[in-house]
Coordinates of C-alpha atoms and ligand atoms in Angstrom, one line a residue:
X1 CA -69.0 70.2 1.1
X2 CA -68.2 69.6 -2.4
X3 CA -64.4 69.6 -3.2
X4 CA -65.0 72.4 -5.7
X5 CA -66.8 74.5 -2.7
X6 CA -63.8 74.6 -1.0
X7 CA -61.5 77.7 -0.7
X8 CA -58.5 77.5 -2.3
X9 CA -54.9 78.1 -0.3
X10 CA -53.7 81.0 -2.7
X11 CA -56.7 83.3 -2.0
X12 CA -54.4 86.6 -3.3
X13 CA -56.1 89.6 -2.5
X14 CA -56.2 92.8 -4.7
X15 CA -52.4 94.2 -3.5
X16 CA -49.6 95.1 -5.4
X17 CA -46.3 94.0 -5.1
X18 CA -45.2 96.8 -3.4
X19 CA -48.1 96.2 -0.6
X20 CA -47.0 92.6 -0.4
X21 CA -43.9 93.4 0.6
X22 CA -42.8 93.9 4.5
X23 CA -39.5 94.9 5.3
X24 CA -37.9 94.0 8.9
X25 CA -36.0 96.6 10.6
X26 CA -33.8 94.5 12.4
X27 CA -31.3 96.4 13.7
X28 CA -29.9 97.8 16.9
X29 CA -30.2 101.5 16.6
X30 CA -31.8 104.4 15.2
X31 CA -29.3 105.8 13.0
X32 CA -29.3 102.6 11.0
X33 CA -33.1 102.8 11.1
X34 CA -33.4 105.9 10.0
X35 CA -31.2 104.8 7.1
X36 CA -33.4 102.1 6.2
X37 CA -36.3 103.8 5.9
X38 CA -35.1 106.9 3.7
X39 CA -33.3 104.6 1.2
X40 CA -36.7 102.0 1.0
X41 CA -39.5 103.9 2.2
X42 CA -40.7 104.3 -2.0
X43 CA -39.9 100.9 -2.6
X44 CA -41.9 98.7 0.1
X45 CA -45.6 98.1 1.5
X46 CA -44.3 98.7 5.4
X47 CA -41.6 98.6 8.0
X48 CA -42.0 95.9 10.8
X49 CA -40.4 97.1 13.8
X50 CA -39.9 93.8 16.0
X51 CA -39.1 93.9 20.3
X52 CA -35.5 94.7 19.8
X53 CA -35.4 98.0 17.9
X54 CA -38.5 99.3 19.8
X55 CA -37.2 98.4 23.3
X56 CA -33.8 100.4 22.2
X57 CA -35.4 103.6 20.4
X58 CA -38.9 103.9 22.0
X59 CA -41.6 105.7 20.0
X60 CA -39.0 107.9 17.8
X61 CA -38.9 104.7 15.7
X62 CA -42.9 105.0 14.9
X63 CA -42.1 108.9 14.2
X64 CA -39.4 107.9 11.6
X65 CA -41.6 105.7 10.2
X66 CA -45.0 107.8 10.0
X67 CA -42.7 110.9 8.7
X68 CA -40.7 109.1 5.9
X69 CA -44.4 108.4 4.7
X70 CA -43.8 104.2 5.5
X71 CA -46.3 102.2 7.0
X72 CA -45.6 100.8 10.0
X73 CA -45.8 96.6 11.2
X74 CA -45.6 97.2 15.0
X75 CA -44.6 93.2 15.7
X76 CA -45.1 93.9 19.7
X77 CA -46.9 90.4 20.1
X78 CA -49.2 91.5 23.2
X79 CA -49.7 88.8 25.8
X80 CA -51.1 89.5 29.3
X81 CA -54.3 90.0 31.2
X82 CA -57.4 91.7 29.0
X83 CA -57.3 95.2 30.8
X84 CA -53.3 95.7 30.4
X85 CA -53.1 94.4 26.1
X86 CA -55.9 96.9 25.6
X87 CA -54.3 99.3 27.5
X88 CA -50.9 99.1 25.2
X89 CA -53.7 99.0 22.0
X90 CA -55.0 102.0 22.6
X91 CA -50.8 103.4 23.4
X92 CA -49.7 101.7 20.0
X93 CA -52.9 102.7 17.6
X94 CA -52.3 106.5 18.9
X95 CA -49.1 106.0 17.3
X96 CA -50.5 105.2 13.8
X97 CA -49.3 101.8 12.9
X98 CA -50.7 99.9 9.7
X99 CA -50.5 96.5 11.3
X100 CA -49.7 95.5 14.8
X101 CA -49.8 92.0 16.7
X102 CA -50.6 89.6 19.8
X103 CA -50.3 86.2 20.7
X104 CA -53.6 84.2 20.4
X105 CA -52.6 82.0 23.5
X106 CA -53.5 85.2 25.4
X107 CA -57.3 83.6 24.8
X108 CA -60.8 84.7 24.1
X109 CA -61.3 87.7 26.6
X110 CA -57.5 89.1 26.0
X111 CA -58.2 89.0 22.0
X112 CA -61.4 90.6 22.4
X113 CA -60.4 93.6 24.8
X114 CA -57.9 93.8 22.2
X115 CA -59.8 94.6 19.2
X116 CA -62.3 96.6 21.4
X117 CA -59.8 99.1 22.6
X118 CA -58.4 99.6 18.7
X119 CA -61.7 100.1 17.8
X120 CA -61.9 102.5 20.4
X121 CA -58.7 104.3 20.4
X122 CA -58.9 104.5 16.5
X123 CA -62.3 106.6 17.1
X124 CA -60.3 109.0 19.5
X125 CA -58.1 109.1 16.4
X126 CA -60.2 110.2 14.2
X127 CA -61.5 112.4 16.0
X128 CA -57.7 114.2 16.8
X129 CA -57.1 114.3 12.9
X130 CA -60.5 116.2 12.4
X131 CA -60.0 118.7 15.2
X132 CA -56.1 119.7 13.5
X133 CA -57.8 120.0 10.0
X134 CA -57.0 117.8 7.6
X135 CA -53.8 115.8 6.0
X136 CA -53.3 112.4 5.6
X137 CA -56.4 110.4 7.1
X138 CA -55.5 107.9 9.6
X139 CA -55.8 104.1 8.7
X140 CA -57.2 101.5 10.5
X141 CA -54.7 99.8 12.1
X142 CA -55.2 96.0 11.2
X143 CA -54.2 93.7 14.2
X144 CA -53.0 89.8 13.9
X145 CA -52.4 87.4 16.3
X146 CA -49.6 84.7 16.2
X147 CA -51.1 81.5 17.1
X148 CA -47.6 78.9 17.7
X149 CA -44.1 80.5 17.6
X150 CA -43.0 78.9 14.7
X151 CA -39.9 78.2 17.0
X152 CA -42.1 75.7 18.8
X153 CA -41.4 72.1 18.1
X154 CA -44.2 70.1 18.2
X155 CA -42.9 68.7 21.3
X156 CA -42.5 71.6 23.3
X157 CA -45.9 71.9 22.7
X158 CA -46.9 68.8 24.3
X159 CA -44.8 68.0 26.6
X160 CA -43.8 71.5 28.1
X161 CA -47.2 73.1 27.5
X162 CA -48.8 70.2 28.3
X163 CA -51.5 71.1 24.8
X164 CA -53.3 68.2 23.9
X165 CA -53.6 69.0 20.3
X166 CA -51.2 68.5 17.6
X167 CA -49.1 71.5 16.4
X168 CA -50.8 71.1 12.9
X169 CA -54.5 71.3 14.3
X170 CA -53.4 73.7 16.9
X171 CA -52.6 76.4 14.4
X172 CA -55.4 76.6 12.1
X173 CA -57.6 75.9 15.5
X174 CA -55.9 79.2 17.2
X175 CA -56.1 80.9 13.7
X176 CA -59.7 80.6 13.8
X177 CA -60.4 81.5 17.2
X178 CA -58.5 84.8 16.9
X179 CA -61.1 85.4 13.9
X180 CA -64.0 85.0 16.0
X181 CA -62.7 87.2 18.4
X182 CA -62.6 90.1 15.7
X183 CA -58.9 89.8 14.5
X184 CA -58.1 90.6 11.0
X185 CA -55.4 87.6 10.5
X186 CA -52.4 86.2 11.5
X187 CA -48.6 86.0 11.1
X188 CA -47.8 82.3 10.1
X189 CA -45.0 80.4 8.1
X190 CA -45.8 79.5 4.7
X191 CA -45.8 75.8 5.8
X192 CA -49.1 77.0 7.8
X193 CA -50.6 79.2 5.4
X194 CA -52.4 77.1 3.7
X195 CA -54.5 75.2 6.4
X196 CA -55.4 78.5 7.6
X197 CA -56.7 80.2 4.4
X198 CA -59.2 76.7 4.5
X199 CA -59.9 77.3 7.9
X200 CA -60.2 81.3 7.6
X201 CA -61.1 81.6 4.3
X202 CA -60.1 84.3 1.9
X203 CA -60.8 87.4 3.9
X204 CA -58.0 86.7 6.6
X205 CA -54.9 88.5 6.3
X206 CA -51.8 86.2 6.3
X207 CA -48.1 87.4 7.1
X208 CA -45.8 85.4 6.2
X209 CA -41.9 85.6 7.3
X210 CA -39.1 82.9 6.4
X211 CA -39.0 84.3 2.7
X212 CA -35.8 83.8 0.5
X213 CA -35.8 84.5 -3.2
X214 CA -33.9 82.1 -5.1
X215 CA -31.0 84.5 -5.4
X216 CA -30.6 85.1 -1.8
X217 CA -29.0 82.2 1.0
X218 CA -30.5 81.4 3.8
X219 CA -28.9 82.6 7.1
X220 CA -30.2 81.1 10.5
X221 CA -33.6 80.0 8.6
X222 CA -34.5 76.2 8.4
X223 CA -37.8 76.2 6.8
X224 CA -38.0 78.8 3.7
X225 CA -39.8 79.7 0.7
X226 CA -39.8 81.9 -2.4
X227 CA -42.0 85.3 -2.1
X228 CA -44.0 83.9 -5.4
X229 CA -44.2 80.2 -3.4
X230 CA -45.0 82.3 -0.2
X231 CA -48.0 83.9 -2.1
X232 CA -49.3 81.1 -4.0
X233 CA -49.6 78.6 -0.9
X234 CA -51.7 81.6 0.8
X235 CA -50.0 84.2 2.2
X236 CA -50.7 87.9 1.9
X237 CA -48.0 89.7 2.7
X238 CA -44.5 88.3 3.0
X239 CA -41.9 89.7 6.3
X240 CA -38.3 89.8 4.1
X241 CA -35.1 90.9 6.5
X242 CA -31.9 90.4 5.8
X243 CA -31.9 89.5 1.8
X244 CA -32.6 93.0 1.3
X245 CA -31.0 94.6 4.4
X246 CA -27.8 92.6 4.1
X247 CA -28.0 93.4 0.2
X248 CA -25.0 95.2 -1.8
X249 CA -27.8 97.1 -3.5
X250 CA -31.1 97.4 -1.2
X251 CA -33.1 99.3 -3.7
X252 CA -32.6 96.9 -5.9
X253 CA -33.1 94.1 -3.9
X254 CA -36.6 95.2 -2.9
X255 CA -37.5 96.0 -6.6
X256 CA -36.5 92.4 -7.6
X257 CA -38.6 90.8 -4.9
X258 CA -41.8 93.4 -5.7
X259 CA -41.3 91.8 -9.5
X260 CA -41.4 88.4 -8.1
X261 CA -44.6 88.9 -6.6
X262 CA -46.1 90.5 -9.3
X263 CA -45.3 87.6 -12.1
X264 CA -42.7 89.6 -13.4
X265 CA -39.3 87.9 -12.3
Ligands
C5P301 O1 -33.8 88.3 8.0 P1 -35.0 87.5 7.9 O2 -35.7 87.6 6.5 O3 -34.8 86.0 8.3 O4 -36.0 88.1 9.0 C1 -37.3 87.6 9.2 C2 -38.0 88.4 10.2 O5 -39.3 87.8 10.5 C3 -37.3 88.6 11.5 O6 -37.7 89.9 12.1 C4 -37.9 87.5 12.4 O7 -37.8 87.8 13.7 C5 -39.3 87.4 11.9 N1 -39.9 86.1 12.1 C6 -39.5 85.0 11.6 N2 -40.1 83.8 11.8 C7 -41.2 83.8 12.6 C8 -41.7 84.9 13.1 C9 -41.0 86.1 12.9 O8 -38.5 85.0 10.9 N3 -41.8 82.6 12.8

């Protein structure tokens, strides 16, 4: 392959800003949830509600979500055997999320029962919105897998896991087998992005958390980028918490970051 034949890492798809943009719900309970979501809900792409805040508030949180007019990241990162991750697919797609998530190390057969029962249940969907006439059409729900929890050094990998392969190959290697399964992308750190987009190519989502604008600090995060640095080196949509949760002014926060990744900070 000629070097010019080569995909490049930022492979920026048609989104705005505003699409780009995930916020993470990270909090304990609904009430502050439910605060979140009225005051950002015009101002972001989606909500990602992560283990914590799900386990606490159960499916009320998706409700909030869906009736505030958000989109919804359901981060639920699905491993176990095939028949029990497609089970919870078809559970989690009936309760309309944009984007949901599993772990790739769940392998070939778990991935694949995956995208067949969201493919199924989103059918079923379908179906329920035409019988109850009209509103809002359902969306596909997207699903992404994680391939190495980016709190994995590369030698847990090898010496707990016992994975012959290098934490660097591993990813893009992982990345690309949850595309042949059917996935639609994958939540990485902007340090991966990049090998992935060559491995993936342009058509794979990328979600990318570990984001800190230049105006924000950076709190328990080791490894972190800008939102524009985020986008150029490949990444799709960017996972911001706390720099606009913890902000003085959260509208204002969010607007400054959508500017970012539009060109215009
Ligand atoms: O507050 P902050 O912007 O650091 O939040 C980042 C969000 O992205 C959190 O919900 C965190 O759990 C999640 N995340 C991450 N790094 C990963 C995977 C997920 O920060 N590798």
């Amino acid at each position: 392959m000629q070097k010019q034949d080569l995909p490049t890492a930022a492979a920026p798809r048609a989104l705005s800003g505003k699409d780009r943009l995930i916020v993470a719900l990270d909090v304990p309970t609904m009430p502050e949830a439910r605060a979140l979501i009225k005051e950002l809900a015009g101002e972001v792409g989606m909500f990602k509600v992560g283990l914590e805040l799900f386990t606490a508030c159960g499916i009320e949180i998706f409700e909030a979500v869906n009736e505030a007019g958000g989109r919804l990241f359901f981060d639920g990162k699905f491993h176990d055997i095939p028949n029990t991750v497609a089970g919870a697919c078809k559970a989690v797609v009936m309760n309309k999320p944009a984007l949901f998530n599993l772990h790739a190390l769940g392998g070939r057969r778990m991935m694949q029962a995956a995208v067949a029962a969201r493919d199924e249940a989103f059918e079923v969907l379908k179906e329920k919105h035409a019988r109850a006439g009209g509103g809002r059409p359902p969306e596909k729900p997207t699903l992404i897998a994680v391939t190495v929890l980016t709190s994995m050094s590369a030698q847990a990998l090898a010496e707990d896991l016992k994975i012959s392969l290098p934490l660097d190959q591993m990813v893009p290697y992982l990345a690309s087998v949850a595309q042949e399964c059917g996935l639609d992308g994958v939540v990485a750190s902007a340090q991966e992005a990049s090998s992935i987009r060559l491995a993936c190519g342009p058509g794979f989502l990328i979600v990318t958390p570990g984001i800190r604008p230049s105006w924000s600090g950076a709190d328990d995060q080791a490894r972190i980028v800008t939102p524009q640095d985020a986008i150029a080196g490949g990444a799709d949509m960017i996972v911001v918490g706390r720099p606009i949760t913890k902000a003085k002014d959260r509208v204002e926060a969010a607007r400054k970051i959508v500017a970012e990744l539009e060109g215009r900070a």
